[in-house]
Amino acid sequence: MKFNKNIALFIPCYVDQFYPNVAIATLELLEKLGCQVTYPMGQTCCGQPMANAGYERDTVGTTKHFLKTFKDYDYIVAPSGSCVLHVKEHSPTVPGLESEQHATQHKIYELTEFIADILKVDSIQGSYPHKVGYHASCHGQRGLRLASASELHETPFNKARQLLKHLEGLEWVELTRKDECCGFGGTFAVTEEALSVQMGKDRLEDHLVHGVEVLTGGDMSCIMHLEGIARRNKQPLQFKHIAEILNEAIS
Amino acid sequence: MSHPAKASEFLEDSAKSKWHDETLWFVRDKRDTISKAIPEWEQLRELASGIKDNVLANLDNYLIEFEKNAKANNIHVHWAKDAEEHNQIVLSILQQHRCKAIVKSKSILTEECHLNPYLEENGVEVVDTDLGERIVQFLNQPPSHIVLPAIHLKKRDISEIFHEKLQTEKGNEDPTYLTHAARVHLREKFLGAKVAITGVNFGVAETGEFVVCTNEGNADMGVHLADVHIACMGIEKIIPRRKDLGVFLRLLARSATGQPITNYNSHFRSPSPDKEIHIVLLDNGRTEQLGREKFKNSLKCIRCGACMNTCPIYRRSGGYSYGSVVPGPIGSILSPGLDLKKHSSLPFASTLCGSCSDVCPVKINIHEQLYEWRQEITKDQGTNAKSISMKIANGIFAVPFAYKVSGAMMRGALKILPDSITYSGLNTWGKQRDLPETPKETFKEWYKKNRS
Amino acid sequence: MVQKEQVVSSRDNILAKIKAIPMEQKPLPEIPDFELKLELIELFIQSIKGNKGEVIDQKQLREFLEINRFTKIIDLSKNFPDLGTLELVKDPHDLADLEVAIIKGQFGVAENGGIWLTDDNMGLRALPFITEHLVIVLEEKSLVSNMHTAYQKIGNQHSGFGLFLAGPSKTADIEQSLVIGAHGAKSLRVVFI
């Protein structure tokens, strides 16, 4: 089943630098699902860290570069809910490129929503015999609506869970606090370090207490923060981006 | 001290901060359970939000209508442009009635105006009658949560202060015993007070009546025994019609504490014969906020506290870490409007997770306003080290070559530096977390080698 | 240009500031009919129980009064010829040691146990609060489902004071431990007639 559109892979800057395996897994996964994927080499960053720190107005150059890099593609797909949300909602207007910007904001997708909603893949077939704990990264969940929020009165849904549901041997672990924030929050991780770490510790405790082996999610920023704490405290958890799980399960 | 420093201090007592977090999570959980028992819950939020939008768009007309109807029912209506004038009006009513001792039920607005110290300086004894507020009053502390004022205290703390102030048995921490002691003590105050002050939950423009909601019944014990009732109301607390109360009363207690309604919901329309009701309408920066397009929605707030209960930061840092009368997420979007510099760390005391906006019964876009305040604050701070480094970052990310070079430099440095330097105190990330391992090549390098 | 100094009242100052702000109009929404299709009596009883009150019958009411040997009872309900022992006083301060007040409620709200009372039902506004124990007499057929139907039923009724009372006085301000009987009545009993 070939998907006849040109897809551009957008890899968050810190994934490019520190987690290339997640990017490779994303690329391979999309290709296995029948996609033609290019990685525009000139890409750098979406501008989110600076905008969240209060300098959205200073990210015009970064945003302009982003628009130019991705303008010739039918879809842009990224293994990151927060970067995609930023491009859609918080990138500053680039004067002269308004229509391009509008088009870009409507063709950019986070990985699991692209697979579920655009490729219309119901679930992935394969094997992944592990107890998996899902971390619902906030921007993806509440911003992009990748999963229902526990505080809203709505029918529960979770796009990642849907994709994982037919993996043989996979046990989805229910947590006590299903969607509490991990505490990364960008510069918050450093400016409010004590709170950030406490929040991360509490998330990890929730997973450990319920017997999770592999902690997964859609945003490496959250996972990087949680893994950093777990490693420091020598806690027995593996950390995988959902792209890695899905890609591994298929092969 | 800014929020980060106070939060860090709060977390040092790990048993207490864990208890604070779990207790407030429990309240959030109760709210979830009861909201899911109402099929039309999200519709109610949408309605409440729409009603409040209409109120803010027509505030002057509704205030005029409210005043007209209240006056027709023998209620005295006063207008105060700021906290100072509010306090002066209250004092002058007390002086007219030669009153030197009053009782007061929960009103965050009176905290905002610092009414208590003002009245005390002018020779008036003020007794806060909500149990939680009386406790913090004894301790000379402000409330730490707008609905649960003493949530930061354990029963031992309360037992100790009650032993000192009310001569309860030393070491008796039983909540029933302590509450009963407070009942006896405050009953004396209720019976002796000639003037009682309350807040206002909702003012109804259509009828000129106003509503006060409590579980303890302390607002009513005060006003029905006193000769004069002074109600302090923010101008944004208006709602258009009596039937709108149906929407708000269904949302308020469920959002605040997870109960279907408070046990007392008193509708004041006109005074008893021979008694007086005064209402003081307060501006104090609300008209300024109303003029801020991006932030005016914060005035829809009905002071339920749900945003505080759901906020992972509030739960782990406590109300005092915010340094503002109204703390938590809603406080962080209201307070910068009052004093941008003083409260500049508040919009950053958040990960922008968005849970607050989801629980807000009037659908204030709290997390988006936090983001917007950050933009305002950095503009106000002008050029400083942080803004320069942000401009540099923009430069790096705007130019691929610069990005490649700086990325390589950073990763290269991390590989070579010994742990003792990487993890020295200068590196805040590394205090309690490991840095990610540096891979042998970036994705770009891998792609270039393997795919292009 | 000479400006005449004018003292603008705070009222005019505030209203003028509001008026000066350009506002996009937002319509006032209509409230739909959220009718609850459930057994009202059962739901009301559950709600009162949840609020730490209880629904009892007339026999249980008499037992309650006898067992406790109450001597200070004011009954304004006109449903029981023999229960009241005191007349209603003029000054609410004289109610400070009242043991039981029995009053009639106008209607109850099933979704939350709220009972609507106005000046006519209470005699003195302090009565339902200052009494040690409160009993409210309510007609079963008066129940409505939710707050929307409640306000429809109230309509344009004009009373100087109105109250939705849903339970006894309570507080959880001491470490979130629920204590019944803070400053108002220590108990609420609802008697259906």
mmCIF file with all atom_site columns, N, CA and C in Angstrom, chain B residues 194-239:
data_model
loop_
_atom_site.group_PDB
_atom_site.id
_atom_site.type_symbol
_atom_site.label_atom_id
_atom_site.label_alt_id
_atom_site.label_comp_id
_atom_site.label_asym_id
_atom_site.label_entity_id
_atom_site.label_seq_id
_atom_site.pdbx_PDB_ins_code
_atom_site.Cartn_x
_atom_site.Cartn_y
_atom_site.Cartn_z
_atom_site.occupancy
_atom_site.B_iso_or_equiv
_atom_site.pdbx_formal_charge
_atom_site.auth_seq_id
_atom_site.auth_comp_id
_atom_site.auth_asym_id
_atom_site.auth_atom_id
_atom_site.pdbx_PDB_model_num
ATOM 1   N N  . LYS B 1 194 ? -22.396 43.750 65.637 1.00 0.00 ? 194 LYS B N  1
ATOM 2   C CA . LYS B 1 194 ? -23.469 44.599 65.111 1.00 0.00 ? 194 LYS B CA 1
ATOM 3   C C  . LYS B 1 194 ? -23.372 44.731 63.601 1.00 0.00 ? 194 LYS B C  1
ATOM 4   N N  . VAL B 1 195 ? -22.151 44.480 63.081 1.00 0.00 ? 195 VAL B N  1
ATOM 5   C CA . VAL B 1 195 ? -21.936 44.579 61.642 1.00 0.00 ? 195 VAL B CA 1
ATOM 6   C C  . VAL B 1 195 ? -21.238 43.312 61.171 1.00 0.00 ? 195 VAL B C  1
ATOM 7   N N  . ALA B 1 196 ? -21.722 42.747 60.064 1.00 0.00 ? 196 ALA B N  1
ATOM 8   C CA . ALA B 1 196 ? -21.087 41.560 59.499 1.00 0.00 ? 196 ALA B CA 1
ATOM 9   C C  . ALA B 1 196 ? -20.716 41.850 58.052 1.00 0.00 ? 196 ALA B C  1
ATOM 10  N N  . ILE B 1 197 ? -19.510 41.423 57.695 1.00 0.00 ? 197 ILE B N  1
ATOM 11  C CA . ILE B 1 197 ? -19.038 41.632 56.321 1.00 0.00 ? 197 ILE B CA 1
ATOM 12  C C  . ILE B 1 197 ? -18.986 40.283 55.608 1.00 0.00 ? 197 ILE B C  1
ATOM 13  N N  . THR B 1 198 ? -19.464 40.258 54.365 1.00 0.00 ? 198 THR B N  1
ATOM 14  C CA . THR B 1 198 ? -19.347 39.028 53.567 1.00 0.00 ? 198 THR B CA 1
ATOM 15  C C  . THR B 1 198 ? -18.769 39.365 52.207 1.00 0.00 ? 198 THR B C  1
ATOM 16  N N  . GLY B 1 199 ? -18.411 38.320 51.485 1.00 0.00 ? 199 GLY B N  1
ATOM 17  C CA . GLY B 1 199 ? -18.067 38.494 50.083 1.00 0.00 ? 199 GLY B CA 1
ATOM 18  C C  . GLY B 1 199 ? -19.338 38.307 49.268 1.00 0.00 ? 199 GLY B C  1
ATOM 19  N N  . VAL B 1 200 ? -19.181 38.183 47.968 1.00 0.00 ? 200 VAL B N  1
ATOM 20  C CA . VAL B 1 200 ? -20.312 37.938 47.082 1.00 0.00 ? 200 VAL B CA 1
ATOM 21  C C  . VAL B 1 200 ? -19.870 36.916 46.039 1.00 0.00 ? 200 VAL B C  1
ATOM 22  N N  . ASN B 1 201 ? -20.637 35.845 45.906 1.00 0.00 ? 201 ASN B N  1
ATOM 23  C CA . ASN B 1 201 ? -20.311 34.898 44.840 1.00 0.00 ? 201 ASN B CA 1
ATOM 24  C C  . ASN B 1 201 ? -20.884 35.355 43.499 1.00 0.00 ? 201 ASN B C  1
ATOM 25  N N  . PHE B 1 202 ? -22.143 35.791 43.512 1.00 0.00 ? 202 PHE B N  1
ATOM 26  C CA . PHE B 1 202 ? -22.778 36.264 42.278 1.00 0.00 ? 202 PHE B CA 1
ATOM 27  C C  . PHE B 1 202 ? -23.708 37.426 42.581 1.00 0.00 ? 202 PHE B C  1
ATOM 28  N N  . GLY B 1 203 ? -23.673 38.446 41.726 1.00 0.00 ? 203 GLY B N  1
ATOM 29  C CA . GLY B 1 203 ? -24.637 39.542 41.826 1.00 0.00 ? 203 GLY B CA 1
ATOM 30  C C  . GLY B 1 203 ? -25.539 39.454 40.603 1.00 0.00 ? 203 GLY B C  1
ATOM 31  N N  . VAL B 1 204 ? -26.853 39.478 40.798 1.00 0.00 ? 204 VAL B N  1
ATOM 32  C CA . VAL B 1 204 ? -27.775 39.290 39.676 1.00 0.00 ? 204 VAL B CA 1
ATOM 33  C C  . VAL B 1 204 ? -28.327 40.634 39.204 1.00 0.00 ? 204 VAL B C  1
ATOM 34  N N  . ALA B 1 205 ? -27.999 41.006 37.982 1.00 0.00 ? 205 ALA B N  1
ATOM 35  C CA . ALA B 1 205 ? -28.413 42.314 37.461 1.00 0.00 ? 205 ALA B CA 1
ATOM 36  C C  . ALA B 1 205 ? -29.938 42.442 37.376 1.00 0.00 ? 205 ALA B C  1
ATOM 37  N N  . GLU B 1 206 ? -30.584 41.379 36.942 1.00 0.00 ? 206 GLU B N  1
ATOM 38  C CA . GLU B 1 206 ? -32.037 41.392 36.692 1.00 0.00 ? 206 GLU B CA 1
ATOM 39  C C  . GLU B 1 206 ? -32.857 41.740 37.938 1.00 0.00 ? 206 GLU B C  1
ATOM 40  N N  . THR B 1 207 ? -32.373 41.292 39.096 1.00 0.00 ? 207 THR B N  1
ATOM 41  C CA . THR B 1 207 ? -33.177 41.459 40.305 1.00 0.00 ? 207 THR B CA 1
ATOM 42  C C  . THR B 1 207 ? -32.501 42.319 41.366 1.00 0.00 ? 207 THR B C  1
ATOM 43  N N  . GLY B 1 208 ? -31.219 42.603 41.196 1.00 0.00 ? 208 GLY B N  1
ATOM 44  C CA . GLY B 1 208 ? -30.498 43.352 42.226 1.00 0.00 ? 208 GLY B CA 1
ATOM 45  C C  . GLY B 1 208 ? -30.180 42.520 43.450 1.00 0.00 ? 208 GLY B C  1
ATOM 46  N N  . GLU B 1 209 ? -30.335 41.191 43.346 1.00 0.00 ? 209 GLU B N  1
ATOM 47  C CA . GLU B 1 209 ? -30.006 40.350 44.502 1.00 0.00 ? 209 GLU B CA 1
ATOM 48  C C  . GLU B 1 209 ? -28.574 39.834 44.364 1.00 0.00 ? 209 GLU B C  1
ATOM 49  N N  . PHE B 1 210 ? -28.015 39.353 45.469 1.00 0.00 ? 210 PHE B N  1
ATOM 50  C CA . PHE B 1 210 ? -26.699 38.739 45.386 1.00 0.00 ? 210 PHE B CA 1
ATOM 51  C C  . PHE B 1 210 ? -26.674 37.463 46.220 1.00 0.00 ? 210 PHE B C  1
ATOM 52  N N  . VAL B 1 211 ? -25.769 36.556 45.836 1.00 0.00 ? 211 VAL B N  1
ATOM 53  C CA . VAL B 1 211 ? -25.748 35.217 46.428 1.00 0.00 ? 211 VAL B CA 1
ATOM 54  C C  . VAL B 1 211 ? -24.421 34.959 47.123 1.00 0.00 ? 211 VAL B C  1
ATOM 55  N N  . VAL B 1 212 ? -24.515 34.363 48.316 1.00 0.00 ? 212 VAL B N  1
ATOM 56  C CA . VAL B 1 212 ? -23.325 33.988 49.074 1.00 0.00 ? 212 VAL B CA 1
ATOM 57  C C  . VAL B 1 212 ? -23.420 32.496 49.391 1.00 0.00 ? 212 VAL B C  1
ATOM 58  N N  . CYS B 1 213 ? -22.390 31.733 49.043 1.00 0.00 ? 213 CYS B N  1
ATOM 59  C CA . CYS B 1 213 ? -22.400 30.274 49.218 1.00 0.00 ? 213 CYS B CA 1
ATOM 60  C C  . CYS B 1 213 ? -21.407 29.851 50.295 1.00 0.00 ? 213 CYS B C  1
ATOM 61  N N  . THR B 1 214 ? -21.862 29.084 51.280 1.00 0.00 ? 214 THR B N  1
ATOM 62  C CA . THR B 1 214 ? -20.932 28.538 52.287 1.00 0.00 ? 214 THR B CA 1
ATOM 63  C C  . THR B 1 214 ? -21.343 27.121 52.659 1.00 0.00 ? 214 THR B C  1
ATOM 64  N N  . ASN B 1 215 ? -20.438 26.384 53.264 1.00 0.00 ? 215 ASN B N  1
ATOM 65  C CA . ASN B 1 215 ? -20.772 25.087 53.858 1.00 0.00 ? 215 ASN B CA 1
ATOM 66  C C  . ASN B 1 215 ? -20.965 25.219 55.361 1.00 0.00 ? 215 ASN B C  1
ATOM 67  N N  . GLU B 1 216 ? -20.292 26.221 55.939 1.00 0.00 ? 216 GLU B N  1
ATOM 68  C CA . GLU B 1 216 ? -20.316 26.343 57.399 1.00 0.00 ? 216 GLU B CA 1
ATOM 69  C C  . GLU B 1 216 ? -21.526 27.105 57.916 1.00 0.00 ? 216 GLU B C  1
ATOM 70  N N  . GLY B 1 217 ? -22.096 27.957 57.071 1.00 0.00 ? 217 GLY B N  1
ATOM 71  C CA . GLY B 1 217 ? -23.199 28.798 57.530 1.00 0.00 ? 217 GLY B CA 1
ATOM 72  C C  . GLY B 1 217 ? -22.720 30.027 58.269 1.00 0.00 ? 217 GLY B C  1
ATOM 73  N N  . ASN B 1 218 ? -21.404 30.288 58.203 1.00 0.00 ? 218 ASN B N  1
ATOM 74  C CA . ASN B 1 218 ? -20.859 31.418 58.968 1.00 0.00 ? 218 ASN B CA 1
ATOM 75  C C  . ASN B 1 218 ? -21.263 32.787 58.409 1.00 0.00 ? 218 ASN B C  1
ATOM 76  N N  . ALA B 1 219 ? -21.421 32.877 57.084 1.00 0.00 ? 219 ALA B N  1
ATOM 77  C CA . ALA B 1 219 ? -21.832 34.168 56.526 1.00 0.00 ? 219 ALA B CA 1
ATOM 78  C C  . ALA B 1 219 ? -23.207 34.530 57.081 1.00 0.00 ? 219 ALA B C  1
ATOM 79  N N  . ASP B 1 220 ? -24.104 33.553 57.082 1.00 0.00 ? 220 ASP B N  1
ATOM 80  C CA . ASP B 1 220 ? -25.464 33.805 57.547 1.00 0.00 ? 220 ASP B CA 1
ATOM 81  C C  . ASP B 1 220 ? -25.540 34.033 59.052 1.00 0.00 ? 220 ASP B C  1
ATOM 82  N N  . MET B 1 221 ? -24.764 33.250 59.814 1.00 0.00 ? 221 MET B N  1
ATOM 83  C CA . MET B 1 221 ? -24.751 33.468 61.274 1.00 0.00 ? 221 MET B CA 1
ATOM 84  C C  . MET B 1 221 ? -24.343 34.908 61.566 1.00 0.00 ? 221 MET B C  1
ATOM 85  N N  . GLY B 1 222 ? -23.411 35.416 60.781 1.00 0.00 ? 222 GLY B N  1
ATOM 86  C CA . GLY B 1 222 ? -22.982 36.794 60.988 1.00 0.00 ? 222 GLY B CA 1
ATOM 87  C C  . GLY B 1 222 ? -24.069 37.785 60.624 1.00 0.00 ? 222 GLY B C  1
ATOM 88  N N  . VAL B 1 223 ? -24.555 37.712 59.392 1.00 0.00 ? 223 VAL B N  1
ATOM 89  C CA . VAL B 1 223 ? -25.428 38.784 58.912 1.00 0.00 ? 223 VAL B CA 1
ATOM 90  C C  . VAL B 1 223 ? -26.814 38.775 59.555 1.00 0.00 ? 223 VAL B C  1
ATOM 91  N N  . HIS B 1 224 ? -27.346 37.610 59.870 1.00 0.00 ? 224 HIS B N  1
ATOM 92  C CA . HIS B 1 224 ? -28.719 37.613 60.384 1.00 0.00 ? 224 HIS B CA 1
ATOM 93  C C  . HIS B 1 224 ? -28.790 38.017 61.847 1.00 0.00 ? 224 HIS B C  1
ATOM 94  N N  . LEU B 1 225 ? -27.659 37.977 62.535 1.00 0.00 ? 225 LEU B N  1
ATOM 95  C CA . LEU B 1 225 ? -27.638 38.438 63.925 1.00 0.00 ? 225 LEU B CA 1
ATOM 96  C C  . LEU B 1 225 ? -27.214 39.905 64.017 1.00 0.00 ? 225 LEU B C  1
ATOM 97  N N  . ALA B 1 226 ? -26.531 40.377 62.968 1.00 0.00 ? 226 ALA B N  1
ATOM 98  C CA . ALA B 1 226 ? -26.050 41.761 63.006 1.00 0.00 ? 226 ALA B CA 1
ATOM 99  C C  . ALA B 1 226 ? -27.153 42.709 62.550 1.00 0.00 ? 226 ALA B C  1
ATOM 100 N N  . ASP B 1 227 ? -26.897 44.012 62.717 1.00 0.00 ? 227 ASP B N  1
ATOM 101 C CA . ASP B 1 227 ? -27.847 45.017 62.245 1.00 0.00 ? 227 ASP B CA 1
ATOM 102 C C  . ASP B 1 227 ? -27.512 45.473 60.830 1.00 0.00 ? 227 ASP B C  1
ATOM 103 N N  . VAL B 1 228 ? -26.221 45.357 60.494 1.00 0.00 ? 228 VAL B N  1
ATOM 104 C CA . VAL B 1 228 ? -25.746 45.855 59.203 1.00 0.00 ? 228 VAL B CA 1
ATOM 105 C C  . VAL B 1 228 ? -24.957 44.765 58.490 1.00 0.00 ? 228 VAL B C  1
ATOM 106 N N  . HIS B 1 229 ? -25.267 44.543 57.226 1.00 0.00 ? 229 HIS B N  1
ATOM 107 C CA . HIS B 1 229 ? -24.548 43.566 56.386 1.00 0.00 ? 229 HIS B CA 1
ATOM 108 C C  . HIS B 1 229 ? -23.829 44.359 55.313 1.00 0.00 ? 229 HIS B C  1
ATOM 109 N N  . ILE B 1 230 ? -22.494 44.253 55.284 1.00 0.00 ? 230 ILE B N  1
ATOM 110 C CA . ILE B 1 230 ? -21.718 44.882 54.206 1.00 0.00 ? 230 ILE B CA 1
ATOM 111 C C  . ILE B 1 230 ? -21.202 43.771 53.297 1.00 0.00 ? 230 ILE B C  1
ATOM 112 N N  . ALA B 1 231 ? -21.586 43.828 52.034 1.00 0.00 ? 231 ALA B N  1
ATOM 113 C CA . ALA B 1 231 ? -21.148 42.814 51.074 1.00 0.00 ? 231 ALA B CA 1
ATOM 114 C C  . ALA B 1 231 ? -20.158 43.440 50.111 1.00 0.00 ? 231 ALA B C  1
ATOM 115 N N  . CYS B 1 232 ? -18.982 42.794 49.969 1.00 0.00 ? 232 CYS B N  1
ATOM 116 C CA . CYS B 1 232 ? -17.925 43.345 49.120 1.00 0.00 ? 232 CYS B CA 1
ATOM 117 C C  . CYS B 1 232 ? -17.856 42.549 47.827 1.00 0.00 ? 232 CYS B C  1
ATOM 118 N N  . MET B 1 233 ? -17.992 43.255 46.723 1.00 0.00 ? 233 MET B N  1
ATOM 119 C CA . MET B 1 233 ? -18.125 42.557 45.444 1.00 0.00 ? 233 MET B CA 1
ATOM 120 C C  . MET B 1 233 ? -17.240 43.144 44.350 1.00 0.00 ? 233 MET B C  1
ATOM 121 N N  . GLY B 1 234 ? -16.512 42.291 43.649 1.00 0.00 ? 234 GLY B N  1
ATOM 122 C CA . GLY B 1 234 ? -15.771 42.741 42.476 1.00 0.00 ? 234 GLY B CA 1
ATOM 123 C C  . GLY B 1 234 ? -16.761 43.006 41.355 1.00 0.00 ? 234 GLY B C  1
ATOM 124 N N  . ILE B 1 235 ? -16.526 44.033 40.554 1.00 0.00 ? 235 ILE B N  1
ATOM 125 C CA . ILE B 1 235 ? -17.509 44.388 39.526 1.00 0.00 ? 235 ILE B CA 1
ATOM 126 C C  . ILE B 1 235 ? -17.725 43.287 38.495 1.00 0.00 ? 235 ILE B C  1
ATOM 127 N N  . GLU B 1 236 ? -16.785 42.367 38.406 1.00 0.00 ? 236 GLU B N  1
ATOM 128 C CA . GLU B 1 236 ? -16.912 41.313 37.401 1.00 0.00 ? 236 GLU B CA 1
ATOM 129 C C  . GLU B 1 236 ? -17.780 40.145 37.877 1.00 0.00 ? 236 GLU B C  1
ATOM 130 N N  . LYS B 1 237 ? -18.263 40.203 39.121 1.00 0.00 ? 237 LYS B N  1
ATOM 131 C CA . LYS B 1 237 ? -19.051 39.098 39.675 1.00 0.00 ? 237 LYS B CA 1
ATOM 132 C C  . LYS B 1 237 ? -20.529 39.146 39.268 1.00 0.00 ? 237 LYS B C  1
ATOM 133 N N  . ILE B 1 238 ? -20.868 40.072 38.424 1.00 0.00 ? 238 ILE B N  1
ATOM 134 C CA . ILE B 1 238 ? -22.254 40.215 37.940 1.00 0.00 ? 238 ILE B CA 1
ATOM 135 C C  . ILE B 1 238 ? -22.635 39.070 37.008 1.00 0.00 ? 238 ILE B C  1
ATOM 136 N N  . ILE B 1 239 ? -23.879 38.619 37.123 1.00 0.00 ? 239 ILE B N  1
ATOM 137 C CA . ILE B 1 239 ? -24.435 37.769 36.073 1.00 0.00 ? 239 ILE B CA 1
ATOM 138 C C  . ILE B 1 239 ? -25.769 38.383 35.659 1.00 0.00 ? 239 ILE B C  1
#
